[in-house]
Coordinates of C-alpha atoms and ligand atoms in Angstrom, one line a residue:
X557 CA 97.7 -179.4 2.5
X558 CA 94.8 -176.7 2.7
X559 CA 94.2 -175.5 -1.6
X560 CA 93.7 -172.2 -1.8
X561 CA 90.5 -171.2 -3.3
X562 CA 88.6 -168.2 -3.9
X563 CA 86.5 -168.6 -1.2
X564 CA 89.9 -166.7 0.3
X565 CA 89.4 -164.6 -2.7
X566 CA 86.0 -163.8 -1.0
X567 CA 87.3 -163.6 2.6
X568 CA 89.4 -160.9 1.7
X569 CA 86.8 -158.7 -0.1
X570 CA 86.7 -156.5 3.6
X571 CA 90.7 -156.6 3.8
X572 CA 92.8 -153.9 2.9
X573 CA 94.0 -153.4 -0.9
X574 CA 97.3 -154.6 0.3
X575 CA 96.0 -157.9 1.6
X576 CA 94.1 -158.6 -1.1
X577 CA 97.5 -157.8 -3.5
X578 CA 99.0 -160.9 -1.1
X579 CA 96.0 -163.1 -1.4
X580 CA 96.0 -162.8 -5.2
X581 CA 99.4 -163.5 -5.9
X582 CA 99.2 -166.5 -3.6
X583 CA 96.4 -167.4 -5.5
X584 CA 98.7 -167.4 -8.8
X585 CA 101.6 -169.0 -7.3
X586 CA 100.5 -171.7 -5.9
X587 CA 99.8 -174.2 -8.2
X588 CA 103.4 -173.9 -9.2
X589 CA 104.5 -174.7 -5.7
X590 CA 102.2 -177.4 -5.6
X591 CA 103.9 -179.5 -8.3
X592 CA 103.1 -183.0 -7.2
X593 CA 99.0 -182.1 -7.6
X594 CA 99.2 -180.0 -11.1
X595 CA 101.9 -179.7 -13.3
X596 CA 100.9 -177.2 -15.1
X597 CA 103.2 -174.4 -15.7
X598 CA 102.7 -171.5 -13.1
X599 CA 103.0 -168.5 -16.2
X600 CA 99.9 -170.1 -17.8
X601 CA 97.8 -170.4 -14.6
X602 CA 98.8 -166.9 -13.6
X603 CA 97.7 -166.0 -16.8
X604 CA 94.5 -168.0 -15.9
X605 CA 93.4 -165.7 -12.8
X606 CA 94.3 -162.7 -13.9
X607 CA 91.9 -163.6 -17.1
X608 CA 89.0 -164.3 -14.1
X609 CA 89.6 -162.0 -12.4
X610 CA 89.2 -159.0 -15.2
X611 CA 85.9 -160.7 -16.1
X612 CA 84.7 -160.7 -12.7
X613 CA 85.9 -157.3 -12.0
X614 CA 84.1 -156.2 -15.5
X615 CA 80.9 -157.8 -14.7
X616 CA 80.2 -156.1 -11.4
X617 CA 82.4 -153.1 -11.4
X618 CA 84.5 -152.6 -7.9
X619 CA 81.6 -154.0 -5.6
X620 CA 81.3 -157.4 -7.7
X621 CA 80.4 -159.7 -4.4
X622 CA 83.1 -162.3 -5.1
X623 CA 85.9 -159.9 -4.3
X624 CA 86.9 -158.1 -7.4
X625 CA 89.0 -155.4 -6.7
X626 CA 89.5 -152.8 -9.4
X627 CA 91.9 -154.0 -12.6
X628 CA 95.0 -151.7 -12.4
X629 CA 96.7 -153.6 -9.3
X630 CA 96.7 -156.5 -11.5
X631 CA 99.9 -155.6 -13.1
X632 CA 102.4 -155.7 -9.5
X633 CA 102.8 -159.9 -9.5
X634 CA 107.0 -159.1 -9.8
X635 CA 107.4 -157.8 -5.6
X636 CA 107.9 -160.5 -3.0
X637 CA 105.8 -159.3 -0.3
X638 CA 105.2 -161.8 2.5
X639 CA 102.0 -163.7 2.8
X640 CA 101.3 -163.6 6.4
X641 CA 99.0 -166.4 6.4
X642 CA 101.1 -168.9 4.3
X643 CA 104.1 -167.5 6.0
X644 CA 104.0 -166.5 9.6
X645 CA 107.5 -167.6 10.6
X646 CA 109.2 -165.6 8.1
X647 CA 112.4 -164.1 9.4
X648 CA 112.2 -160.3 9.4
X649 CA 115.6 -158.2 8.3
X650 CA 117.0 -154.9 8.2
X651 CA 115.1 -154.0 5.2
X652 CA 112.0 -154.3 7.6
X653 CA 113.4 -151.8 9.9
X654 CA 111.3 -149.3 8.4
X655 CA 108.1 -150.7 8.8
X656 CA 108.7 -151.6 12.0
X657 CA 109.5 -148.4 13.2
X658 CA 106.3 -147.1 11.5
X659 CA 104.2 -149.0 13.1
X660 CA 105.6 -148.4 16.7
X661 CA 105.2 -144.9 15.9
X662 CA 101.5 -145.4 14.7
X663 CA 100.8 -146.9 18.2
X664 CA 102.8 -144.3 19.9
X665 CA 100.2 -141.9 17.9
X666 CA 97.6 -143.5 19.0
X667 CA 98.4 -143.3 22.3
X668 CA 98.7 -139.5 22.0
X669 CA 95.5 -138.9 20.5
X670 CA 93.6 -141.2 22.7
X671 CA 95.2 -139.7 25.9
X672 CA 94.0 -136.0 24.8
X673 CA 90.8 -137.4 25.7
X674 CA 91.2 -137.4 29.7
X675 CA 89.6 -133.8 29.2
X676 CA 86.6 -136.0 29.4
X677 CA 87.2 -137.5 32.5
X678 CA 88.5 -133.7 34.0
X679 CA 85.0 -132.5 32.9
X680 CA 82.6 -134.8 34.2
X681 CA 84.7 -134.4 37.3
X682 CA 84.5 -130.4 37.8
X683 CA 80.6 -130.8 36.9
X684 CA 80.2 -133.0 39.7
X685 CA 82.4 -131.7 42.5
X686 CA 80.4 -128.8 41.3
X687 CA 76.7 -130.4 41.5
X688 CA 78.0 -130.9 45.1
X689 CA 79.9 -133.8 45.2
X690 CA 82.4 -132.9 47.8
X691 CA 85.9 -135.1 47.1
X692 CA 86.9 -138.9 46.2
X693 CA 87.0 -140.1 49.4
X694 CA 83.6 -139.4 50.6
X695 CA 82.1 -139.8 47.4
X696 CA 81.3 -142.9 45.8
X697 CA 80.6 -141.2 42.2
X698 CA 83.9 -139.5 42.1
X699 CA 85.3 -143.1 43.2
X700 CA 83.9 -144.5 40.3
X701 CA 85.1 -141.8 38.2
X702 CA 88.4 -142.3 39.4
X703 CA 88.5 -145.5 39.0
X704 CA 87.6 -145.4 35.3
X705 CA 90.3 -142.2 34.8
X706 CA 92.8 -144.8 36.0
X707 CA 91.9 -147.5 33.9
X708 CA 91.8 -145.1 30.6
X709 CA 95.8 -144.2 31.5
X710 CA 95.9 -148.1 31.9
X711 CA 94.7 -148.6 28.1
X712 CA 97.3 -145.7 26.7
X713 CA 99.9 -147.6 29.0
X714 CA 99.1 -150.9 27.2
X715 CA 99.3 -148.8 23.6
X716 CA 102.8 -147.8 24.9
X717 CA 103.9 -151.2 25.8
X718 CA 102.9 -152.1 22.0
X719 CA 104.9 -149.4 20.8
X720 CA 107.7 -150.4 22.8
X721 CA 107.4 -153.7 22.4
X722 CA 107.7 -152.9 18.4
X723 CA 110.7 -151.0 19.4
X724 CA 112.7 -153.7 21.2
X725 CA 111.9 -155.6 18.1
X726 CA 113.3 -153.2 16.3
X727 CA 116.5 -152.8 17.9
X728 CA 116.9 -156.8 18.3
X729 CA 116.8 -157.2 14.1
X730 CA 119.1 -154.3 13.9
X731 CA 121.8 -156.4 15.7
X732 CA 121.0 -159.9 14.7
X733 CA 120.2 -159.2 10.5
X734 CA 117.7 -161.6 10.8
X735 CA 114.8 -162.7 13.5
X736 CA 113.0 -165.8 12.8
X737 CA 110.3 -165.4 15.1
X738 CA 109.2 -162.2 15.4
X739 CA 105.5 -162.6 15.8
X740 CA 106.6 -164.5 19.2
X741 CA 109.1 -162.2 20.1
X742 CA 106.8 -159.3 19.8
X743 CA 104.0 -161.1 21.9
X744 CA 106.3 -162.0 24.8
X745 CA 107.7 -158.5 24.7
X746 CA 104.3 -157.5 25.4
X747 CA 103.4 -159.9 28.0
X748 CA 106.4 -159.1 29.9
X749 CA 106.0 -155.4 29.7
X750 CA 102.6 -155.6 30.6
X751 CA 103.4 -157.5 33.3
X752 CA 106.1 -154.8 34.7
X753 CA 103.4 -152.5 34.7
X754 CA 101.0 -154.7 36.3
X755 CA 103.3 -155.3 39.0
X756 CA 103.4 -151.4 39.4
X757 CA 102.1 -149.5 42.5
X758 CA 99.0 -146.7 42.4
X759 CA 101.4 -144.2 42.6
X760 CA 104.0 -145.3 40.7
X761 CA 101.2 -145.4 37.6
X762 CA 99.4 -142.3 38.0
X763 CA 101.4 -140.0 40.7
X764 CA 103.8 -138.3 37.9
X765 CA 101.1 -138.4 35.0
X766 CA 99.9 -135.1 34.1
X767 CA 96.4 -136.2 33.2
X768 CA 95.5 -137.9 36.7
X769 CA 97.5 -134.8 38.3
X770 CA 95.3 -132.1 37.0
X771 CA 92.3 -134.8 37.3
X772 CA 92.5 -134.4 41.2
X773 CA 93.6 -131.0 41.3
X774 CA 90.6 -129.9 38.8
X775 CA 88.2 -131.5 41.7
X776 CA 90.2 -129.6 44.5
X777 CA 89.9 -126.8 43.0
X778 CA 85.7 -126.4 42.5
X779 CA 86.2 -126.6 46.3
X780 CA 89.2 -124.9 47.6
X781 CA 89.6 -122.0 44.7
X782 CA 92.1 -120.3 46.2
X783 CA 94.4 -122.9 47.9
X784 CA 97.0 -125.0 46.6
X785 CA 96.1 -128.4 46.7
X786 CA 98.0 -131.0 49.0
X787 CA 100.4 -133.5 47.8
X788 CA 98.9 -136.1 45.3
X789 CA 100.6 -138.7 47.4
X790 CA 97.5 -137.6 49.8
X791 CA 95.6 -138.8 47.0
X792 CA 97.0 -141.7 46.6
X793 CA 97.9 -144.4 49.3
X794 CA 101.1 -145.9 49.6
X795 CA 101.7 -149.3 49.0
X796 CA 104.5 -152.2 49.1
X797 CA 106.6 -151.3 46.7
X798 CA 106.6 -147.2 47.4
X799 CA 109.0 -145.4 49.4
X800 CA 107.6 -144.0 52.2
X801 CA 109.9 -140.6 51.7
X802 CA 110.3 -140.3 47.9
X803 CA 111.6 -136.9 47.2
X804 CA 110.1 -136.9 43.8
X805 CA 107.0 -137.5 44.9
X806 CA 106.8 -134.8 47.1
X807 CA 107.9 -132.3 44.6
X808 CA 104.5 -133.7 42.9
X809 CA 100.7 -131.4 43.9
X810 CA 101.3 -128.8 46.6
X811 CA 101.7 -126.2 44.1
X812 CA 99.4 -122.9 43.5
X813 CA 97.5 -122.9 40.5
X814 CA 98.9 -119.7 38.7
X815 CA 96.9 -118.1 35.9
X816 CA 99.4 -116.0 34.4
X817 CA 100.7 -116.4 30.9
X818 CA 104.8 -117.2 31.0
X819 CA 105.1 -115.2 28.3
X820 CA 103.1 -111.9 29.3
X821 CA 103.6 -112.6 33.3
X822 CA 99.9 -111.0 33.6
X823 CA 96.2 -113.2 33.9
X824 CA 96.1 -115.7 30.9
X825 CA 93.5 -114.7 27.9
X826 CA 91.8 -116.9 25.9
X827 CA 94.4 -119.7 27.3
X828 CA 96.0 -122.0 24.5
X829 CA 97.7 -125.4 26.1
X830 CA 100.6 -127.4 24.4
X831 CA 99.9 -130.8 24.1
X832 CA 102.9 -131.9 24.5
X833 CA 104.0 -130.5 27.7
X834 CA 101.0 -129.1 28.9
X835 CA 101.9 -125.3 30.0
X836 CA 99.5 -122.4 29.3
X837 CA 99.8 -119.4 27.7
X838 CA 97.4 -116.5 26.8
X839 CA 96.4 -117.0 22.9
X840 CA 97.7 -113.8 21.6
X841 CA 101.5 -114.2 23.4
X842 CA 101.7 -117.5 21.6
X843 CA 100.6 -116.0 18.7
X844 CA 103.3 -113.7 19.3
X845 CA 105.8 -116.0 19.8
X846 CA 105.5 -118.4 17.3
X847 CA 105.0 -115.3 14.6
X848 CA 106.6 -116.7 10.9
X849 CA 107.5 -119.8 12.3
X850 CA 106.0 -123.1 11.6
X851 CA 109.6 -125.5 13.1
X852 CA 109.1 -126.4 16.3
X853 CA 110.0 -124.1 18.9
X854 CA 111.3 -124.2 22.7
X855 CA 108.6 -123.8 25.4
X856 CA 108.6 -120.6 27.0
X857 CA 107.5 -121.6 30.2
X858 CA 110.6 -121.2 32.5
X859 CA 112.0 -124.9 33.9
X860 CA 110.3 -126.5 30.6
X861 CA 112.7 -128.2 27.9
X862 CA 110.2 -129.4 25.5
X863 CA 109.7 -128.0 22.4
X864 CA 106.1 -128.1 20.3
X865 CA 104.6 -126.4 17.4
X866 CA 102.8 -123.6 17.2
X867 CA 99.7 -125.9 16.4
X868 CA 100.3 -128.1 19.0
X869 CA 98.9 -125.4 21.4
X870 CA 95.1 -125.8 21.8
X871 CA 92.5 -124.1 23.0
X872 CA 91.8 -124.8 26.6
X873 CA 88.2 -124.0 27.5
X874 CA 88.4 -125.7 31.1
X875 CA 91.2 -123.7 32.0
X876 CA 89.4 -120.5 30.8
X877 CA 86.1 -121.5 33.0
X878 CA 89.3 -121.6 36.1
X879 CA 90.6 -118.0 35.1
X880 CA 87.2 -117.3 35.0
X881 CA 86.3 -118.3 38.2
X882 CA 89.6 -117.0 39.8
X883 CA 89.1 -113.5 38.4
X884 CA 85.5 -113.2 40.1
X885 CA 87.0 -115.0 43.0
X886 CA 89.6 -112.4 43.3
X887 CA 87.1 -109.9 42.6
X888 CA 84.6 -110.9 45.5
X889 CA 87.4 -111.2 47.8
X890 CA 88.4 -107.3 47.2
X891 CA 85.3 -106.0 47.1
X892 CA 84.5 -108.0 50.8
X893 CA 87.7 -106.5 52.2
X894 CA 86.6 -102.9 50.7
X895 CA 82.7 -102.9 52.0
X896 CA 82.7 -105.7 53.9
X897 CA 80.0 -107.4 52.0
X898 CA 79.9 -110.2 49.1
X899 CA 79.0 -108.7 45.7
X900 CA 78.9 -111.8 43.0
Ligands
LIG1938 ZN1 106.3 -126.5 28.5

């Protein structure tokens, strides 16, 4: 049987306060658990460390290279907390619940944050449909670029699968008290959910995800400013496992961009997107909107039942550049039809 020493003392020195706590109170528990070996009394040992430990932690203030963490979380021996390495079968209960839950919602978080960062992916695009790289099929750049836009909606998948793996957990303890496994449990969940979404089709991963959506429609649109763009099922090819005459996909692309604020019906300024639900709206009707209220409010976009926080809505820079662009667009187009000439 492995003795612990304080080369795990040391070990920890990089871990979190929390994990050192554990390692510590192993540390003084121990030797009472190991009566066969050393019969002394576990109070006295305790006693013992906690006496090294102040030294230690005096000689070399809090960086002291042997691990001494600073004095005052000497004092919370009395909690049972579990030792995960001495431990890792034990059961989870009810009064776990809420730890659980907290960390499926920290993945779940994660997930969130990560995925805002498509923009990247949206941006490289436009600058190169723009540098004259005409569209994904004929271009082996945007190719690449799509490949590696469907891969990052693969990682926040694979974040989500943790999350709901967590969740399933979660549900599982709340009916059975106890789980004596739940390690295991947790890493088949994942395994099989990750498998379900291996086993999913192209479209059925990225057809009815906002990010890729606007991903091939930001691309469309350097070329084809003015028309809607087609279907993303054209975007996608079907395969096994798709229906060849999905309604819902067909609801999906195919409509016009429109640049108007829900709120003010007239050309969106300074545009402001909600990150959770991604509609639009000119900065100042927003503003408006949310005016003395910080709850959480329904969107005003019409068909929309989410409902987001006045800071959730962030400044959308890329879809200004489109108003932009739309406004001169429409501009160019008038003054063509009134002189007959292009003016830019
Ligand atoms: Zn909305």
């Amino acid at each position: 049987m492995p003795v612990p020493t304080t080369s795990r003392h040391r070990l920890s020195r990089r871990q979190n306060s929390e994990e050192i706590e554990d390692a510590r109170r192993t540390q003084a528990r121990r030797p009472a658990d190991d009566v066969s070996d050393d019969d002394q009394p576990a109070p006295r040992v305790k006693k013992e460390k906690k006496g090294k430990k102040r030294a230690a932690a005096n000689d070399d203030d809090d960086d002291a290279p042997d691990g001494g963490a600073p004095v005052e979380e000497e004092d919370e021996d009395d909690d049972d907390r579990i030792d995960v390495d001495n431990f890792p079968d034990q059961p989870l209960s009810r009064a776990d619940l809420h730890k659980l839950k907290g960390i499926a919602q920290d993945w779940e978080s994660m997930a969130n944050q990560i995925g805002q960062q498509y923009s990247i992916y949206r941006d490289v695009a436009i600058a190169m449909a723009e540098a004259g790289e005409p569209d994904i099929t004929s271009s082996a750049d945007l190719q690449s670029l799509d490949r590696d836009m469907k891969e990052f909606i693969d990682v926040c998948a694979e974040m989500r699968v943790h999350a709901k793996s967590l969740d399933l957990l979660h549900q599982r303890i709340a009916q059975e008290e106890a789980v004596v496994e739940p390690e295991a449990i947790y890493e088949s969940g994942v395994q099989t959910l990750m498998d379900e979404y291996a086993g999913k089709t192209s479209r059925q991963k990225y057809l009815k995800d906002p990010r890729y959506s606007e991903f091939q429609s930001s691309i469309w649109e350097v070329h084809h400013p003015e028309d809607p763009m087609p279907p993303l099922t054209e975007f996608i090819p079907r395969e096994d496992g798709d229906d060849s005459d999905d309604e819902d996909d067909l609801e999906i692309g195919g409509v016009t961009q429109n640049y108007n604020c829900p709120i003010s019906l007239t050309t969106l300024v300074n545009p402001v997107t909600s990150r959770v639900c991604n509609h639009s709206f000119s900065k100042a009707s927003i503003d408006g909107y949310f005016v003395n209220r910080t709850r959480p409010l329904k969107c005003p976009a019409s068909g929309c039942n989410k409902t987001f926080r006045h800071d959730d809505c962030l400044p959308d820079s890329a879809l200004e550049k489109k108003v932009i662009k739309h406004l001169r667009h429409v501009a160019t187009a008038a003054s063509q039809d009134s002189d007959g000439e292009v003016v830019d």
